[in-house]
Coordinates of C-alpha atoms and ligand atoms in Angstrom, one line a residue:
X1 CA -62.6 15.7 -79.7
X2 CA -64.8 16.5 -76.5
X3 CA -63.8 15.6 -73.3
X4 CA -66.1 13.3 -72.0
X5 CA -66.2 11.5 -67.9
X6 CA -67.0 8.2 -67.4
X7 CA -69.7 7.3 -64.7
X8 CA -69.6 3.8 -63.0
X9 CA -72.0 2.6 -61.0
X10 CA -71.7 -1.5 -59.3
X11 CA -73.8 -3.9 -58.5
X12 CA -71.6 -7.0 -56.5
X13 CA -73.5 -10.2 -55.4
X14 CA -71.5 -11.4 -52.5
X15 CA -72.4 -15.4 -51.7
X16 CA -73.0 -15.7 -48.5
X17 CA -70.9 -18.1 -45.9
X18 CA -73.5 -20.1 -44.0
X19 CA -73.3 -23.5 -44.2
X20 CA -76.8 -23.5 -45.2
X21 CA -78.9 -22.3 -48.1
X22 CA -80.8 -19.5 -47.3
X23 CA -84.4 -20.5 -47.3
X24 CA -83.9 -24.4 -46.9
X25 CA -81.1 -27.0 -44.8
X26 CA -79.0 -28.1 -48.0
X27 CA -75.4 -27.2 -47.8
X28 CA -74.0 -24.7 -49.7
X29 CA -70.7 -26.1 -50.0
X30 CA -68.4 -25.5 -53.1
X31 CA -67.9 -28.3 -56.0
X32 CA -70.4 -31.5 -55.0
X33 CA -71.4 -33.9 -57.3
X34 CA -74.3 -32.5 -59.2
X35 CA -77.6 -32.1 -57.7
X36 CA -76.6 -33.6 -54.5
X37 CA -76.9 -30.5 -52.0
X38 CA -80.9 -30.6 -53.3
X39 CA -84.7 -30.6 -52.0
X40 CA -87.9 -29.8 -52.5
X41 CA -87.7 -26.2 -51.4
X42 CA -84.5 -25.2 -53.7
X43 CA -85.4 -26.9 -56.3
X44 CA -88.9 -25.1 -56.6
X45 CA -91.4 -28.3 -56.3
X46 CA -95.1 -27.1 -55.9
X47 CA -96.2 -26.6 -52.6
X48 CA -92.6 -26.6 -50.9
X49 CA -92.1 -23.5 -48.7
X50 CA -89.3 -21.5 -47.6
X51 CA -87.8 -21.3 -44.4
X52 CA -85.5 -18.1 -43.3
X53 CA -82.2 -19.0 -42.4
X54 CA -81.0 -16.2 -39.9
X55 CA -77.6 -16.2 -40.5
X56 CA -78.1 -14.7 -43.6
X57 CA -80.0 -11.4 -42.5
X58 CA -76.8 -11.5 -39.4
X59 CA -74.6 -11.4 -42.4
X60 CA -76.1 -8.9 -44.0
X61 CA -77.0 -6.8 -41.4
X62 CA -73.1 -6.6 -40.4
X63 CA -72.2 -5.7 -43.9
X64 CA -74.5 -2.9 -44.0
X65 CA -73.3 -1.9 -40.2
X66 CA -69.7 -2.1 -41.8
X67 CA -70.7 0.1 -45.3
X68 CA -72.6 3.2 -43.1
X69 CA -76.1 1.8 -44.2
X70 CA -79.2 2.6 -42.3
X71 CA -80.6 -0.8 -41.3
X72 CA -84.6 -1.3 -42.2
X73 CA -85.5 -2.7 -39.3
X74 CA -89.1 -4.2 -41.4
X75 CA -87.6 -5.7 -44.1
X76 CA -88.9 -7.8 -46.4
X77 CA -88.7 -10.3 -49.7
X78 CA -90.5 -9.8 -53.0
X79 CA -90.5 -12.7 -55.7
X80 CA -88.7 -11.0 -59.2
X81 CA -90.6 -12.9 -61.6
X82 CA -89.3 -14.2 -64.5
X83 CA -88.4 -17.8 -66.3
X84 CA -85.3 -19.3 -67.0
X85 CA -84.0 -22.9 -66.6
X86 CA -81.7 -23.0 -63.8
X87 CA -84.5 -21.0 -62.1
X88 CA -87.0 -23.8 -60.6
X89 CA -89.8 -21.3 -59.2
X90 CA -90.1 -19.3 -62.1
X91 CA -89.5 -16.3 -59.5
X92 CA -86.4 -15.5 -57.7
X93 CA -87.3 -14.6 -53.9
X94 CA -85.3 -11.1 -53.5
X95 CA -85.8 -7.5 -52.1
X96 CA -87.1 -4.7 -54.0
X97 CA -89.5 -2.8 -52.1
X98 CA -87.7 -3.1 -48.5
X99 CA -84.2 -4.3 -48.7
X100 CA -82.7 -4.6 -45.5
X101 CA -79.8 -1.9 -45.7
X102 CA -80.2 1.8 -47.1
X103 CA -78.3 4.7 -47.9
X104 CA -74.5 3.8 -46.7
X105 CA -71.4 4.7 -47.9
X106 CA -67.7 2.9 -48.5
X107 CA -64.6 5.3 -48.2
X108 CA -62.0 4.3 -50.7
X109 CA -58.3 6.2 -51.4
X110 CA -57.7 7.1 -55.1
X111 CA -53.5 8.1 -55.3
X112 CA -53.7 9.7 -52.4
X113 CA -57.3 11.2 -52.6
X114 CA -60.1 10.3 -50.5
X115 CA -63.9 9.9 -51.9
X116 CA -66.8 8.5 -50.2
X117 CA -68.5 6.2 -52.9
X118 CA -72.7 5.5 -51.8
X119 CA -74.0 3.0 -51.3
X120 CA -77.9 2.9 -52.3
X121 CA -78.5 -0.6 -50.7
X122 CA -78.0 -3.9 -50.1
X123 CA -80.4 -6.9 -50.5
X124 CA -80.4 -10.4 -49.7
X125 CA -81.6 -12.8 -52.1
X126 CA -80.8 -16.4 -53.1
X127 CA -78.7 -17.7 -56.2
X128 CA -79.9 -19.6 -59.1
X129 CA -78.3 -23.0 -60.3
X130 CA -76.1 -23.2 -63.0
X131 CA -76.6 -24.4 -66.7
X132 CA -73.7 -27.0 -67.9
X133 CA -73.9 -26.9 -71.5
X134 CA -72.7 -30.1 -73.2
X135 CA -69.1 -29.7 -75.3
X136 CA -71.2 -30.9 -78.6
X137 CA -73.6 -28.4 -78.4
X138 CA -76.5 -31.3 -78.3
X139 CA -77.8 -30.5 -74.9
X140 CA -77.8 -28.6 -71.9
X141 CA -78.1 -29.8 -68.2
X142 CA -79.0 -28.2 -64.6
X143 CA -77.0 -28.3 -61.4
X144 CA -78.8 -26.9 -58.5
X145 CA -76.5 -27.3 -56.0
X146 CA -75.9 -23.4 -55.9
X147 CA -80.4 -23.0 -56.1
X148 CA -80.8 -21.0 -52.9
X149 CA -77.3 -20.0 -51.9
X150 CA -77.9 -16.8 -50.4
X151 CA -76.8 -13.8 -51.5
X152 CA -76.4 -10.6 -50.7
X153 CA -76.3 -7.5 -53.4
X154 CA -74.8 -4.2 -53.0
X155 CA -76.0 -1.8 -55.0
X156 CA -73.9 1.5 -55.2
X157 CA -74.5 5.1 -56.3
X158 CA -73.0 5.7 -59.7
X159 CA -70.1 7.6 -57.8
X160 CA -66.9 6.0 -59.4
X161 CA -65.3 8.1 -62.3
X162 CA -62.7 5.4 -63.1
X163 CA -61.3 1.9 -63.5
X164 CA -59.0 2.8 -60.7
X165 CA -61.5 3.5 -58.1
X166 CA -63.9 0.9 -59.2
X167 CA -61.0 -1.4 -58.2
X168 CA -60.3 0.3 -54.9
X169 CA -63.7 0.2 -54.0
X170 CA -63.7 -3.5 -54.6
X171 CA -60.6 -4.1 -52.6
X172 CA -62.6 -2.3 -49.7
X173 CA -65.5 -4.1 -50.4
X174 CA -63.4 -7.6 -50.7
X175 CA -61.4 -7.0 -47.1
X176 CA -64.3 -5.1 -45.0
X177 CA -66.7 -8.5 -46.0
X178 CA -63.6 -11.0 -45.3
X179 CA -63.2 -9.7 -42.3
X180 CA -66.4 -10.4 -41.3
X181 CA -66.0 -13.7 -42.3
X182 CA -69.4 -13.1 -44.4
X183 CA -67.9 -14.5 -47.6
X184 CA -64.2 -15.1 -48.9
X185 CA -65.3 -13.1 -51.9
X186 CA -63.0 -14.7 -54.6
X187 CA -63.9 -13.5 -58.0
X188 CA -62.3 -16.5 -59.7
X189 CA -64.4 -18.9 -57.8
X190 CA -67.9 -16.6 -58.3
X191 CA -68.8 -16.0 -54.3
X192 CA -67.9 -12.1 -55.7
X193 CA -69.5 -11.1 -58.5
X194 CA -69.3 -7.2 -60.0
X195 CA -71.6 -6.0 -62.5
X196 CA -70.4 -2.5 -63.7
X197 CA -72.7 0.3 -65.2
X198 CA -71.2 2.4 -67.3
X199 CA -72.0 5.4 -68.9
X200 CA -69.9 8.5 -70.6
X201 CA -71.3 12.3 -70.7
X202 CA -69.4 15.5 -71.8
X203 CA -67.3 16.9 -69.0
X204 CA -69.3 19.3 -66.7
X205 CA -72.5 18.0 -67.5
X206 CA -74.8 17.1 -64.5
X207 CA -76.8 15.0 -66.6
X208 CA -76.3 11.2 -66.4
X209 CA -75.8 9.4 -69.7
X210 CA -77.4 6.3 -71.4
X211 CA -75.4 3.5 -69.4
X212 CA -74.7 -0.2 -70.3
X213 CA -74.3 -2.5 -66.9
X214 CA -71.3 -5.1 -68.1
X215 CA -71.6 -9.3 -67.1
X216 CA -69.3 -12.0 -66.4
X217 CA -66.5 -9.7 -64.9
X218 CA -64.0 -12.2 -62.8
X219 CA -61.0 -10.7 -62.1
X220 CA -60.3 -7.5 -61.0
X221 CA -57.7 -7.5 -64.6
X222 CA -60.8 -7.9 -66.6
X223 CA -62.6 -5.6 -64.6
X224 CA -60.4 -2.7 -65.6
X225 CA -59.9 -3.6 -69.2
X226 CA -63.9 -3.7 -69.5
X227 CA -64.3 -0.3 -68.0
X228 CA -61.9 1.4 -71.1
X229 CA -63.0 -0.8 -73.6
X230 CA -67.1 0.0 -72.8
X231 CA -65.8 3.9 -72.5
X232 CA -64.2 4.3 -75.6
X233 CA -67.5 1.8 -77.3
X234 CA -69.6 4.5 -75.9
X235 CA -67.6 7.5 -76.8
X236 CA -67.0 6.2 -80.7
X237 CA -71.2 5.9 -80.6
X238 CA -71.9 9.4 -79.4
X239 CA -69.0 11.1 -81.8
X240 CA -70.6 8.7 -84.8
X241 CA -73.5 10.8 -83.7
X242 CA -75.5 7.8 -82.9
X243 CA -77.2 7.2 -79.6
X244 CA -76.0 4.5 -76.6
X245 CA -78.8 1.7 -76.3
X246 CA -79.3 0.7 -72.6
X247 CA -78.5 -3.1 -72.3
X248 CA -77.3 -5.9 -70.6
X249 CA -73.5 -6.6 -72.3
X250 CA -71.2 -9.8 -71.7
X251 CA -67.6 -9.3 -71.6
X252 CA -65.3 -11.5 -73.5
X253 CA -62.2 -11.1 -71.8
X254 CA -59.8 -13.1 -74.4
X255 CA -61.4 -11.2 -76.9
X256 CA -61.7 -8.1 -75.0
X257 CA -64.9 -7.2 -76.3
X258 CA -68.3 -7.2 -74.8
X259 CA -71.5 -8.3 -77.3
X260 CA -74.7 -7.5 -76.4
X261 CA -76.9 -10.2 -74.2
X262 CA -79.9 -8.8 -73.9
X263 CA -82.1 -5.4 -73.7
X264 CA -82.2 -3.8 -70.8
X265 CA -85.4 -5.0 -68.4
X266 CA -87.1 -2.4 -66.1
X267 CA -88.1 -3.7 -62.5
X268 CA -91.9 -3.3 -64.0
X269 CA -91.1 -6.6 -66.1
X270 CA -90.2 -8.7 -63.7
X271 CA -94.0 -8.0 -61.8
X272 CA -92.1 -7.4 -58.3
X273 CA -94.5 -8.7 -55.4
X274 CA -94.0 -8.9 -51.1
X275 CA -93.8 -13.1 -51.5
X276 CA -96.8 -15.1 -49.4
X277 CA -94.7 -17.4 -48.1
X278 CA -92.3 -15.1 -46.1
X279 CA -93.2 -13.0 -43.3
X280 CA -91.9 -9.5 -42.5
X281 CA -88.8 -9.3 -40.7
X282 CA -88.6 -7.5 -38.0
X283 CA -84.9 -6.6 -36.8
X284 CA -84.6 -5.3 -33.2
X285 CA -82.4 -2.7 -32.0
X286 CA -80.9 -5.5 -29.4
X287 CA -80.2 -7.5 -32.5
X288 CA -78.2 -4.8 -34.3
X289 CA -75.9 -4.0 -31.0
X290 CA -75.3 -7.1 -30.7
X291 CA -73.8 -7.2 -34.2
X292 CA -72.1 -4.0 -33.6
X293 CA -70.4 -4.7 -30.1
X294 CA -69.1 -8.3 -32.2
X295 CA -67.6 -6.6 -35.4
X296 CA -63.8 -6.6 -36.0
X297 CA -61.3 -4.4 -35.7
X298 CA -60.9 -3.3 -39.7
X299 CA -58.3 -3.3 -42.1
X300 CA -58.2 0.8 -41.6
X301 CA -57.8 0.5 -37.9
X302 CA -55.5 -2.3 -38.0
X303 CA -53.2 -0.3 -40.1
X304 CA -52.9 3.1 -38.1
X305 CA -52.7 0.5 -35.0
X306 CA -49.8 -1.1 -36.3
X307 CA -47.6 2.1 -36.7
X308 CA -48.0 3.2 -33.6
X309 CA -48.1 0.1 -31.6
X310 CA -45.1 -1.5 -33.3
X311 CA -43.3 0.9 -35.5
X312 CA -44.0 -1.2 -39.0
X313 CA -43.9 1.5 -42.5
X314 CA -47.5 1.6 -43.4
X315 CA -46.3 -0.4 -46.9
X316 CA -46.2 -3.4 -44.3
X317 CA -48.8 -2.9 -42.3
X318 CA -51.1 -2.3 -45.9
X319 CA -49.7 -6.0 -47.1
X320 CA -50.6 -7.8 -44.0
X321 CA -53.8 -6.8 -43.2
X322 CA -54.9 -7.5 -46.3
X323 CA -55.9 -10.2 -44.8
X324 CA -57.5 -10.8 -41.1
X325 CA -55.7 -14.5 -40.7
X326 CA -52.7 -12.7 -41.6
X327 CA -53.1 -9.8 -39.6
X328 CA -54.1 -12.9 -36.6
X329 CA -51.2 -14.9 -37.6
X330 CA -48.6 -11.6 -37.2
X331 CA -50.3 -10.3 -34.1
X332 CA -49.9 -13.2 -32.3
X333 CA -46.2 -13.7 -33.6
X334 CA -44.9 -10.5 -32.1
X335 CA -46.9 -11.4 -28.7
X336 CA -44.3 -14.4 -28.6
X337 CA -41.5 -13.1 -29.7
X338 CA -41.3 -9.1 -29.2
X339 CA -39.7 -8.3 -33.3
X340 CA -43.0 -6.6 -34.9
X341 CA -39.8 -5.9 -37.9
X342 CA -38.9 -9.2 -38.1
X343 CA -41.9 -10.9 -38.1
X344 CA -43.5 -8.5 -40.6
X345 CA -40.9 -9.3 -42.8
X346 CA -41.4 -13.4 -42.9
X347 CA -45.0 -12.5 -44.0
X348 CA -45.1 -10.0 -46.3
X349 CA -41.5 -11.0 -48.4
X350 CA -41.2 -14.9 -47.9
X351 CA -45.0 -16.0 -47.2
X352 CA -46.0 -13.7 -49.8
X353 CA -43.7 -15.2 -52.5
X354 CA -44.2 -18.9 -51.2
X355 CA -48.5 -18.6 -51.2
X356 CA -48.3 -16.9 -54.7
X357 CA -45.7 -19.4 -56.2
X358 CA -48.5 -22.2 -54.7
X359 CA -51.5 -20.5 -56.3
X360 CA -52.5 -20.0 -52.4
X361 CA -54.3 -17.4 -50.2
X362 CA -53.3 -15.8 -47.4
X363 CA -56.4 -18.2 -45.6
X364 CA -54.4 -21.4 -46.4
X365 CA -51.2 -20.3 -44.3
X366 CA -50.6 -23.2 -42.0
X367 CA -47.7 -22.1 -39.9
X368 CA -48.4 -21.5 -36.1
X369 CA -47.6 -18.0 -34.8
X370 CA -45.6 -20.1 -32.2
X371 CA -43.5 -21.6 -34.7
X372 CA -42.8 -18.4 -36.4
X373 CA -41.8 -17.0 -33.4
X374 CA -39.5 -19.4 -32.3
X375 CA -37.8 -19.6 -35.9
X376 CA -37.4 -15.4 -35.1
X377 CA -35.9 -16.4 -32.2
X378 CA -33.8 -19.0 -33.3
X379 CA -32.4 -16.7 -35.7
X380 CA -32.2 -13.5 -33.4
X381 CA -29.9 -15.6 -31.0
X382 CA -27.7 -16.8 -34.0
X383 CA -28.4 -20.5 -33.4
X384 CA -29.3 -20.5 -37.2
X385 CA -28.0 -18.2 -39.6
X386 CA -30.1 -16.4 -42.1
X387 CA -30.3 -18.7 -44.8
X388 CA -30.8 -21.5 -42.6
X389 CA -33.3 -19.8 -41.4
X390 CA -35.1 -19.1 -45.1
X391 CA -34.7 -23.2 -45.5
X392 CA -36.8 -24.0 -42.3
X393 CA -38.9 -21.4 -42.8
X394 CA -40.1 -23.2 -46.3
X395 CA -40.0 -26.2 -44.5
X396 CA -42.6 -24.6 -41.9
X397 CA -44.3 -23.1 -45.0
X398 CA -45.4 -26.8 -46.8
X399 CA -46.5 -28.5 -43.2
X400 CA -46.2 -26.7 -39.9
X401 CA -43.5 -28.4 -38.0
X402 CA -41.6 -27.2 -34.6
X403 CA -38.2 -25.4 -35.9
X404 CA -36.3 -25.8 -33.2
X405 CA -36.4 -29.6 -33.1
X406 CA -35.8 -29.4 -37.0
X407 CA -32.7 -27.8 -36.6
X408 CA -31.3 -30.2 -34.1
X409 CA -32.8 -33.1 -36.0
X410 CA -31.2 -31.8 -39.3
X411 CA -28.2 -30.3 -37.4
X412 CA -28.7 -27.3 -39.2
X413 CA -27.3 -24.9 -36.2
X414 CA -24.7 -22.5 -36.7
X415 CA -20.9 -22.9 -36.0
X416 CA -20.4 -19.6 -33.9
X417 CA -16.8 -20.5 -32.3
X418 CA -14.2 -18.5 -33.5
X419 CA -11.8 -21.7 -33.0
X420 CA -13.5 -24.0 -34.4
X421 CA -14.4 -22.2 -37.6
X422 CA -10.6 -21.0 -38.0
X423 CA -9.3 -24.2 -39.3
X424 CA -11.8 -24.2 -42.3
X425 CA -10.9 -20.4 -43.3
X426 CA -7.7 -21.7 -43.4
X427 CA -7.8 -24.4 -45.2
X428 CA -9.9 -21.5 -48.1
X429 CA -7.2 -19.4 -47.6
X430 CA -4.4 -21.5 -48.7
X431 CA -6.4 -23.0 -51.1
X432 CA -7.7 -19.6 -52.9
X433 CA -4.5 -18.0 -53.4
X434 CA -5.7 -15.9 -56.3
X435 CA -8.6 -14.4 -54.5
X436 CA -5.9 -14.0 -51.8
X437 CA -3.8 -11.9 -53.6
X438 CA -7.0 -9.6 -55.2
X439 CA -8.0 -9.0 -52.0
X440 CA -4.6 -8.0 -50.8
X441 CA -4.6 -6.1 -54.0
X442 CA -7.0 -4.1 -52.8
X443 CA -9.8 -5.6 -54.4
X444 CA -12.7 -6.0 -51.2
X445 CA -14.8 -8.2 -53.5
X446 CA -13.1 -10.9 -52.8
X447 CA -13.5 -11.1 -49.5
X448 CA -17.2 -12.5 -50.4
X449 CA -16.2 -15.1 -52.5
X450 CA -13.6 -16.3 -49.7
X451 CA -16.7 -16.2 -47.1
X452 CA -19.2 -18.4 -49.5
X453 CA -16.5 -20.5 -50.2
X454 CA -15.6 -21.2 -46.2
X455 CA -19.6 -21.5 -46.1
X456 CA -19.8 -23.9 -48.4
X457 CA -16.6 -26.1 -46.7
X458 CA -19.5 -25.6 -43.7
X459 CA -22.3 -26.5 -45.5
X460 CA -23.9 -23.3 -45.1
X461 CA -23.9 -23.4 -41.8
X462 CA -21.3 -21.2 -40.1
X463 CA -21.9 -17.5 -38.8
X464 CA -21.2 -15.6 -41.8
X465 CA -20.4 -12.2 -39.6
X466 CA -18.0 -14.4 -38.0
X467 CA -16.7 -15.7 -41.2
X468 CA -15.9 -12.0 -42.6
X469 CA -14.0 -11.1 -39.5
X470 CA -11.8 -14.0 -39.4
X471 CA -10.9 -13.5 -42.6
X472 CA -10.0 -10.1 -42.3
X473 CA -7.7 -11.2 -39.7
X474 CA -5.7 -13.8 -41.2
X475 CA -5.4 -11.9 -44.3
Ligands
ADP501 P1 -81.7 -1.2 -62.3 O1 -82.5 -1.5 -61.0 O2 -82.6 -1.0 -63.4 O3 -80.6 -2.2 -62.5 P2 -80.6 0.9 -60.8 O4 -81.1 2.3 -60.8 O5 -80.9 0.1 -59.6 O6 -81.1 0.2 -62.1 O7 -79.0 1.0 -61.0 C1 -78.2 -0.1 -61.1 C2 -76.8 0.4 -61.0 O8 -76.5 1.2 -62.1 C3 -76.5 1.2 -59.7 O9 -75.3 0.8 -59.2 C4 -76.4 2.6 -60.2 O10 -75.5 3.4 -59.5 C5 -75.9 2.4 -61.6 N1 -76.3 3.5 -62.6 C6 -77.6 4.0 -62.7 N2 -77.6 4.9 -63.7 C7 -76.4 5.0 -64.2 C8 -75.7 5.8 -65.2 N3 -76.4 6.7 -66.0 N4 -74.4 5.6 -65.4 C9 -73.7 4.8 -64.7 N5 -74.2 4.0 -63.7 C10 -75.5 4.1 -63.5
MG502 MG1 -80.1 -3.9 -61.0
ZN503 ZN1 -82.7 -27.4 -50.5

């Protein structure tokens, strides 16, 4: 068989976070009852008109900024004609001729190698509502609480050669626009959507092949599953000696299949024209400083910070600023408390575990930086051992409360006086005399089980350091 290269190109609608739709006052917030975030203007009565919410352009100006794009300082909407029922106007207000960012590029690392992954443009536009189809088939009904949520598309080069860069672009793409608090880009919930285009062509050709562009993509699992299914559809098509038909494809990701939805449209369909009822928009220099001088310090940055500032592997660094609040909630931590180790560990081993065990993001953390800092400190001092510690700490994890009055509330610190711990290793000694005579037998093991068993006589509360040496002594 040949050898043949798969070429992806993406399309990701990122939904916006304003608190307002983008060319009207309704909120765009998540999961109201139906049809209440509604008005005249989104949902497309005659004569309504649209007002330009300038957050939006903000938004995507600072994506753009972030991605290397060119800003197009006269930018401009075009209404994409076409009909379909959660589409009130009959026309989707969007860019075509002058989206507002051009020509940028995303750098993404692929096992180690580098590649710079285009990005043609980006485009604001607004959602459509959504179709809730009834569960016997009889009818179908419109929500258009999500009509005008803006939107922004980024459309990239076909650049990516493989599932696995597809996904680290994604990543890129996910932390650079979280960051920016521009979106919280969860694929689950729809505010990140991917469309992937797809084509294969023998190896070493500089030709591009047919390509199919892939739907209803929403995790990055099915993502990746899609890419090698559609690769080897496409391959089994040319080696059949048939051609691949440029379409639109929905992926079925219990199946994993993808059937055809439709034929491919070309923008000539849709009758593309600037739309009356917006004016130009011109975007001043000022406007795009200003942007600039307020943009985060990124993930990339953060990272090489982190190393040299406080010593963390770059494994650590990579989990925590995965996400900015976490990133926030660390920084500040290590300002309290001086153990960049220590506190990197409570995030990315315990909070880690605890958010996924919860079905939780990083954004839902609740614990104060203060709080985590003096549980760290707590724990440093050896007023509370380290399990003790582990049991606050998920205590601190459900509802942010102060640890240090927890542990004298719950009398949870540590017996660390030699004294008064002596009388309890006693008492295990003479009661253990089995594990006595192993250990005196030489086998060390049994030291351990001496030490949890004195810990348990102290309800997990003495210094198990402590512990071990008496021990040794008596014995
Ligand atoms: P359209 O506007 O018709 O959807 P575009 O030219 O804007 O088409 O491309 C849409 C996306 O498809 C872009 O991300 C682009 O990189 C990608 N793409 C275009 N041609 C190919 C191809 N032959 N193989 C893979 N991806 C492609
Ligand atoms: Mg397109
Ligand atoms: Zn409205």
């Amino acid at each position: 068989m040949k050898q043949y290269e798969t070429v992806i190109g993406l399309e990701v609608h990122v939904e916006l976070a304003t608190k307002t739709k983008i060319f009207c006052g309704c909120s765009t917030r998540f999961g109201g009852e139906v049809n209440t975030h509604t008005c005249p203007v989104c949902t497309g009565m005659p004569g309504a008109l649209p007002v330009l919410n300038k957050k939006v352009v903000e938004y995507a100006i600072a994506v753009g900024l972030a991605t290397n794009c060119e800003i197009n300082r006269n930018c401009r909407f075009d209404r994409k004609n076409y009909f379909y029922p959660d589409n009130p106007q009959d026309y989707q207000i969007s860019q075509l001729y002058e989206p507002v960012c051009l020509n940028g590029h995303v750098d993404i690392t692929v096992n180690g190698t580098g590649k710079s992954v285009g990005i043609h443009e980006i485009h604001m536009e607004e959602d459509a509502g959504k179709l809730i189809h009834e569960e016997n088939g009889s009818m179908s009904l419109i929500d258009f609480n999500r009509s005008g949520v803006p939107l922004i598309e980024i459309v990239s080069e076909p650049d990516m050669r493989s599932a696995e860069e597809v996904i680290s672009y994604l990543e890129k793409l996910r932390t650079t626009i979280q960051y920016l608090g521009a979106s919280d880009c969860k694929l689950q919930e729809g505010s990140m959507r991917a469309d992937v285009n797809l084509s294969v062509r023998e190896e070493g050709s500089l030709v591009l092949g047919t390509r199919t562009e892939m739907k209803n993509l929403n995790s990055f699992k099915a993502i990746s599953r899609a890419i090698d299914a559609e690769r080897n559809r496409q391959i089994r098509i040319i080696e059949s000696g048939k051609r691949v038909v440029q379409e639109t494809r929905r992926w079925d990701d219990n199946k994993e299949e993808s059937y055809s939805m439709r034929s491919k449209e070309d923008a000539q369909d849709y009758r593309y024209f600037p739309d009356p009822d917006l004016p130009g928009i011109f975007i001043s220099q000022e406007w795009i400083d200003a942007i600039k001088a307020d943009e985060p310090e990124f993930k990339t940055a953060k990272m090489a910070r982190y190393a040299k500032e406080y010593g963390i592997p770059e494994s650590d660094a990579d989990i925590i600023t995965d996400s900015r609040h976490m990133a926030d909630i660390f920084e500040e931590t290590v300002k309290l408390c001086g153990q960049p180790k220590k506190a990197a560990n409570w995030l990315m081993v315990d909070t880690i575990r605890l958010l996924k065990e919860n079905s939780m993001d990083p954004e839902d953390i609740r614990f104060s930086p203060e709080n985590l800092a003096k549980l760290i400190k707590l724990n440093m001092s050896g007023t509370i051992n380290s399990s003790v510690a582990k049991e606050v700490f998920e205590k601190m994890f459900d509802g942010d409360m102060d640890p240090e009055s927890y542990v004298k509330e719950h009398g949870l610190a540590q017996e660390n006086d030699e004294d008064a711990l002596k009388a309890t290793v006693q008492k295990v000694i003479d009661e253990n005399p089995r594990s006595v005579e192993d250990y005196r037998n030489g086998k060390e093991k049994a030291i351990g089980f001496l030490v949890g068993q004195t810990m348990k006589a102290m309800q997990g509360k003495a210094n198990p350091g402590i512990v071990n040496k008496i021990l040794k002594e008596l014995l």
